[in-house]
Amino acid sequence: MATRRGIPIILSSPSGAGKSTLSKLLRKWDPSISFSVSATTRAPRPAEKDGREYYFRTREEFQQMIANGEMLEHAEVFGNLYGSPIGPVDAALKNGKDVIFDIDWQGGQQIKDKSDIIGDILSIFILPPSIDELEQRLRMRAQDSEEVIAERMTKSADEISHWREYDYCIINRSIPDSEEQIKAILTAERLRRTRQSNLDSFVEGLNVQFGERGK
């Protein structure tokens, strides 16, 4: 039986600021952390597999999932639908596994509105060290056309404007430093009194021991 319920972790940033890299490093540090695999209507990229990077669905299938109440959040981004299915997330949290959501601020807000379903949420926003650095990182990925890069940069300004809505903000000047900061945040959050479901029984046991010593 899990000693605590898993923590839903919202990790957001503008495209290129490092959230996906940091998410992978966090799961490498602690393999018990689960990743919320999103559903999407976009076509798979080379080497991507259904159920690993994304659940690839047609627009009709995706819209039916929404209609059935199977999504924690969803949004349309650059002409494609993206969303987080509820089922796998709820199962992982009940088993005491923390779950990372690699999503934008809109998805994060929708998930916060579902806190009655998935529990107490931890949210972290990743900021770039500068806008020039952000654009350079997008170009280094060599995944997008000039038009898409321009769209992502425009969207980044809106993304960054929502930084105050998050519990923690990290300026990603270097991946190793940012990784250590996220590890520290998660370690502290796991130790919150309200998250440790076994504390009541543990302290009760200590009180019993006090009583036995007094006999």
PDB file of N, CA and C in Angstrom, residues 71-123:
ATOM      1  N   MET A  71     -10.615  13.460 -20.638  1.00  0.00           N
ATOM      2  CA  MET A  71      -9.453  14.348 -20.665  1.00  0.00           C
ATOM      3  C   MET A  71      -9.388  15.240 -19.428  1.00  0.00           C
ATOM      4  N   LEU A  72      -8.207  15.315 -18.825  1.00  0.00           N
ATOM      5  CA  LEU A  72      -7.985  16.280 -17.746  1.00  0.00           C
ATOM      6  C   LEU A  72      -7.894  17.684 -18.307  1.00  0.00           C
ATOM      7  N   GLU A  73      -7.278  17.798 -19.471  1.00  0.00           N
ATOM      8  CA  GLU A  73      -7.128  19.096 -20.136  1.00  0.00           C
ATOM      9  C   GLU A  73      -6.934  18.843 -21.617  1.00  0.00           C
ATOM     10  N   HIS A  74      -7.217  19.873 -22.412  1.00  0.00           N
ATOM     11  CA  HIS A  74      -6.959  19.781 -23.842  1.00  0.00           C
ATOM     12  C   HIS A  74      -6.899  21.174 -24.431  1.00  0.00           C
ATOM     13  N   ALA A  75      -6.202  21.295 -25.548  1.00  0.00           N
ATOM     14  CA  ALA A  75      -6.082  22.587 -26.226  1.00  0.00           C
ATOM     15  C   ALA A  75      -5.666  22.342 -27.663  1.00  0.00           C
ATOM     16  N   GLU A  76      -5.905  23.335 -28.495  1.00  0.00           N
ATOM     17  CA  GLU A  76      -5.436  23.284 -29.879  1.00  0.00           C
ATOM     18  C   GLU A  76      -4.196  24.166 -29.999  1.00  0.00           C
ATOM     19  N   VAL A  77      -3.105  23.586 -30.481  1.00  0.00           N
ATOM     20  CA  VAL A  77      -1.834  24.297 -30.604  1.00  0.00           C
ATOM     21  C   VAL A  77      -1.302  24.115 -32.021  1.00  0.00           C
ATOM     22  N   PHE A  78      -1.114  25.226 -32.732  1.00  0.00           N
ATOM     23  CA  PHE A  78      -0.598  25.200 -34.098  1.00  0.00           C
ATOM     24  C   PHE A  78      -1.370  24.214 -34.983  1.00  0.00           C
ATOM     25  N   GLY A  79      -2.697  24.209 -34.824  1.00  0.00           N
ATOM     26  CA  GLY A  79      -3.557  23.417 -35.691  1.00  0.00           C
ATOM     27  C   GLY A  79      -3.776  21.986 -35.272  1.00  0.00           C
ATOM     28  N   ASN A  80      -3.158  21.558 -34.163  1.00  0.00           N
ATOM     29  CA  ASN A  80      -3.336  20.189 -33.689  1.00  0.00           C
ATOM     30  C   ASN A  80      -3.891  20.191 -32.268  1.00  0.00           C
ATOM     31  N   LEU A  81      -4.672  19.173 -31.940  1.00  0.00           N
ATOM     32  CA  LEU A  81      -5.227  19.023 -30.598  1.00  0.00           C
ATOM     33  C   LEU A  81      -4.269  18.222 -29.721  1.00  0.00           C
ATOM     34  N   TYR A  82      -4.140  18.656 -28.459  1.00  0.00           N
ATOM     35  CA  TYR A  82      -3.320  17.962 -27.474  1.00  0.00           C
ATOM     36  C   TYR A  82      -4.140  17.847 -26.192  1.00  0.00           C
ATOM     37  N   GLY A  83      -3.935  16.768 -25.441  1.00  0.00           N
ATOM     38  CA  GLY A  83      -4.654  16.629 -24.186  1.00  0.00           C
ATOM     39  C   GLY A  83      -4.098  15.522 -23.322  1.00  0.00           C
ATOM     40  N   SER A  84      -4.491  15.522 -22.033  1.00  0.00           N
ATOM     41  CA  SER A  84      -4.004  14.550 -21.047  1.00  0.00           C
ATOM     42  C   SER A  84      -5.137  13.618 -20.631  1.00  0.00           C
ATOM     43  N   PRO A  85      -5.093  12.339 -21.012  1.00  0.00           N
ATOM     44  CA  PRO A  85      -6.118  11.385 -20.584  1.00  0.00           C
ATOM     45  C   PRO A  85      -6.106  11.180 -19.073  1.00  0.00           C
ATOM     46  N   ILE A  86      -7.290  11.069 -18.471  1.00  0.00           N
ATOM     47  CA  ILE A  86      -7.409  10.947 -17.017  1.00  0.00           C
ATOM     48  C   ILE A  86      -6.968   9.575 -16.502  1.00  0.00           C
ATOM     49  N   GLY A  87      -7.389   8.504 -17.170  1.00  0.00           N
ATOM     50  CA  GLY A  87      -7.226   7.151 -16.659  1.00  0.00           C
ATOM     51  C   GLY A  87      -5.828   6.788 -16.171  1.00  0.00           C
ATOM     52  N   PRO A  88      -4.802   6.863 -17.032  1.00  0.00           N
ATOM     53  CA  PRO A  88      -3.449   6.487 -16.611  1.00  0.00           C
ATOM     54  C   PRO A  88      -2.915   7.357 -15.473  1.00  0.00           C
ATOM     55  N   VAL A  89      -3.291   8.638 -15.471  1.00  0.00           N
ATOM     56  CA  VAL A  89      -2.826   9.564 -14.431  1.00  0.00           C
ATOM     57  C   VAL A  89      -3.402   9.175 -13.075  1.00  0.00           C
ATOM     58  N   ASP A  90      -4.698   8.960 -13.017  1.00  0.00           N
ATOM     59  CA  ASP A  90      -5.350   8.626 -11.751  1.00  0.00           C
ATOM     60  C   ASP A  90      -4.809   7.318 -11.179  1.00  0.00           C
ATOM     61  N   ALA A  91      -4.572   6.330 -12.053  1.00  0.00           N
ATOM     62  CA  ALA A  91      -4.043   5.042 -11.595  1.00  0.00           C
ATOM     63  C   ALA A  91      -2.656   5.195 -10.983  1.00  0.00           C
ATOM     64  N   ALA A  92      -1.802   5.987 -11.629  1.00  0.00           N
ATOM     65  CA  ALA A  92      -0.440   6.194 -11.119  1.00  0.00           C
ATOM     66  C   ALA A  92      -0.452   6.922  -9.780  1.00  0.00           C
ATOM     67  N   LEU A  93      -1.269   7.966  -9.652  1.00  0.00           N
ATOM     68  CA  LEU A  93      -1.328   8.737  -8.410  1.00  0.00           C
ATOM     69  C   LEU A  93      -1.825   7.881  -7.251  1.00  0.00           C
ATOM     70  N   LYS A  94      -2.819   7.049  -7.503  1.00  0.00           N
ATOM     71  CA  LYS A  94      -3.345   6.173  -6.448  1.00  0.00           C
ATOM     72  C   LYS A  94      -2.296   5.176  -5.972  1.00  0.00           C
ATOM     73  N   ASN A  95      -1.354   4.818  -6.862  1.00  0.00           N
ATOM     74  CA  ASN A  95      -0.280   3.887  -6.507  1.00  0.00           C
ATOM     75  C   ASN A  95       0.933   4.597  -5.906  1.00  0.00           C
ATOM     76  N   GLY A  96       0.782   5.876  -5.582  1.00  0.00           N
ATOM     77  CA  GLY A  96       1.852   6.618  -4.938  1.00  0.00           C
ATOM     78  C   GLY A  96       2.927   7.128  -5.871  1.00  0.00           C
ATOM     79  N   LYS A  97       2.674   7.118  -7.175  1.00  0.00           N
ATOM     80  CA  LYS A  97       3.658   7.595  -8.148  1.00  0.00           C
ATOM     81  C   LYS A  97       3.398   9.056  -8.494  1.00  0.00           C
ATOM     82  N   ASP A  98       4.452   9.861  -8.455  1.00  0.00           N
ATOM     83  CA  ASP A  98       4.336  11.243  -8.918  1.00  0.00           C
ATOM     84  C   ASP A  98       4.205  11.231 -10.439  1.00  0.00           C
ATOM     85  N   VAL A  99       3.437  12.182 -10.974  1.00  0.00           N
ATOM     86  CA  VAL A  99       3.182  12.233 -12.415  1.00  0.00           C
ATOM     87  C   VAL A  99       3.536  13.612 -12.951  1.00  0.00           C
ATOM     88  N   ILE A 100       4.382  13.646 -13.984  1.00  0.00           N
ATOM     89  CA  ILE A 100       4.780  14.911 -14.604  1.00  0.00           C
ATOM     90  C   ILE A 100       3.885  15.210 -15.798  1.00  0.00           C
ATOM     91  N   PHE A 101       3.396  16.452 -15.852  1.00  0.00           N
ATOM     92  CA  PHE A 101       2.680  16.969 -17.012  1.00  0.00           C
ATOM     93  C   PHE A 101       3.565  17.995 -17.706  1.00  0.00           C
ATOM     94  N   ASP A 102       4.002  17.688 -18.909  1.00  0.00           N
ATOM     95  CA  ASP A 102       4.807  18.608 -19.718  1.00  0.00           C
ATOM     96  C   ASP A 102       3.832  19.373 -20.615  1.00  0.00           C
ATOM     97  N   ILE A 103       3.263  20.480 -20.082  1.00  0.00           N
ATOM     98  CA  ILE A 103       2.169  21.171 -20.768  1.00  0.00           C
ATOM     99  C   ILE A 103       2.317  22.686 -20.668  1.00  0.00           C
ATOM    100  N   ASP A 104       1.494  23.407 -21.443  1.00  0.00           N
ATOM    101  CA  ASP A 104       1.545  24.863 -21.404  1.00  0.00           C
ATOM    102  C   ASP A 104       0.641  25.388 -20.285  1.00  0.00           C
ATOM    103  N   TRP A 105       0.597  26.711 -20.141  1.00  0.00           N
ATOM    104  CA  TRP A 105      -0.130  27.315 -19.018  1.00  0.00           C
ATOM    105  C   TRP A 105      -1.633  27.041 -19.098  1.00  0.00           C
ATOM    106  N   GLN A 106      -2.167  26.961 -20.329  1.00  0.00           N
ATOM    107  CA  GLN A 106      -3.598  26.710 -20.471  1.00  0.00           C
ATOM    108  C   GLN A 106      -3.959  25.313 -19.953  1.00  0.00           C
ATOM    109  N   GLY A 107      -3.132  24.334 -20.335  1.00  0.00           N
ATOM    110  CA  GLY A 107      -3.356  22.986 -19.842  1.00  0.00           C
ATOM    111  C   GLY A 107      -3.182  22.915 -18.338  1.00  0.00           C
ATOM    112  N   GLY A 108      -2.173  23.645 -17.846  1.00  0.00           N
ATOM    113  CA  GLY A 108      -1.936  23.675 -16.408  1.00  0.00           C
ATOM    114  C   GLY A 108      -3.121  24.220 -15.641  1.00  0.00           C
ATOM    115  N   GLN A 109      -3.749  25.269 -16.172  1.00  0.00           N
ATOM    116  CA  GLN A 109      -4.908  25.860 -15.500  1.00  0.00           C
ATOM    117  C   GLN A 109      -6.090  24.898 -15.494  1.00  0.00           C
ATOM    118  N   GLN A 110      -6.286  24.193 -16.602  1.00  0.00           N
ATOM    119  CA  GLN A 110      -7.380  23.227 -16.657  1.00  0.00           C
ATOM    120  C   GLN A 110      -7.173  22.099 -15.646  1.00  0.00           C
ATOM    121  N   ILE A 111      -5.909  21.666 -15.502  1.00  0.00           N
ATOM    122  CA  ILE A 111      -5.615  20.599 -14.542  1.00  0.00           C
ATOM    123  C   ILE A 111      -5.821  21.097 -13.114  1.00  0.00           C
ATOM    124  N   LYS A 112      -5.417  22.328 -12.834  1.00  0.00           N
ATOM    125  CA  LYS A 112      -5.644  22.886 -11.504  1.00  0.00           C
ATOM    126  C   LYS A 112      -7.133  22.916 -11.176  1.00  0.00           C
ATOM    127  N   ASP A 113      -7.957  23.138 -12.181  1.00  0.00           N
ATOM    128  CA  ASP A 113      -9.400  23.153 -11.969  1.00  0.00           C
ATOM    129  C   ASP A 113      -9.945  21.752 -11.671  1.00  0.00           C
ATOM    130  N   LYS A 114      -9.117  20.716 -11.948  1.00  0.00           N
ATOM    131  CA  LYS A 114      -9.525  19.326 -11.681  1.00  0.00           C
ATOM    132  C   LYS A 114      -8.830  18.778 -10.434  1.00  0.00           C
ATOM    133  N   SER A 115      -8.356  19.663  -9.563  1.00  0.00           N
ATOM    134  CA  SER A 115      -7.629  19.213  -8.371  1.00  0.00           C
ATOM    135  C   SER A 115      -8.502  18.334  -7.475  1.00  0.00           C
ATOM    136  N   ASP A 116      -9.825  18.485  -7.583  1.00  0.00           N
ATOM    137  CA  ASP A 116     -10.715  17.628  -6.800  1.00  0.00           C
ATOM    138  C   ASP A 116     -10.654  16.178  -7.277  1.00  0.00           C
ATOM    139  N   ILE A 117     -10.169  15.983  -8.518  1.00  0.00           N
ATOM    140  CA  ILE A 117     -10.059  14.637  -9.084  1.00  0.00           C
ATOM    141  C   ILE A 117      -8.680  14.037  -8.815  1.00  0.00           C
ATOM    142  N   ILE A 118      -7.616  14.835  -9.008  1.00  0.00           N
ATOM    143  CA  ILE A 118      -6.264  14.266  -8.941  1.00  0.00           C
ATOM    144  C   ILE A 118      -5.456  14.725  -7.734  1.00  0.00           C
ATOM    145  N   GLY A 119      -6.025  15.579  -6.890  1.00  0.00           N
ATOM    146  CA  GLY A 119      -5.343  15.927  -5.646  1.00  0.00           C
ATOM    147  C   GLY A 119      -4.479  17.182  -5.720  1.00  0.00           C
ATOM    148  N   ASP A 120      -3.685  17.381  -4.655  1.00  0.00           N
ATOM    149  CA  ASP A 120      -2.864  18.580  -4.480  1.00  0.00           C
ATOM    150  C   ASP A 120      -1.790  18.655  -5.555  1.00  0.00           C
ATOM    151  N   ILE A 121      -1.730  19.771  -6.282  1.00  0.00           N
ATOM    152  CA  ILE A 121      -0.879  19.906  -7.462  1.00  0.00           C
ATOM    153  C   ILE A 121       0.344  20.775  -7.168  1.00  0.00           C
ATOM    154  N   LEU A 122       1.494  20.358  -7.715  1.00  0.00           N
ATOM    155  CA  LEU A 122       2.729  21.129  -7.657  1.00  0.00           C
ATOM    156  C   LEU A 122       2.996  21.691  -9.049  1.00  0.00           C
ATOM    157  N   SER A 123       3.190  23.007  -9.154  1.00  0.00           N
ATOM    158  CA  SER A 123       3.413  23.606 -10.467  1.00  0.00           C
ATOM    159  C   SER A 123       4.741  24.359 -10.509  1.00  0.00           C
TER     160      SER A 123
END
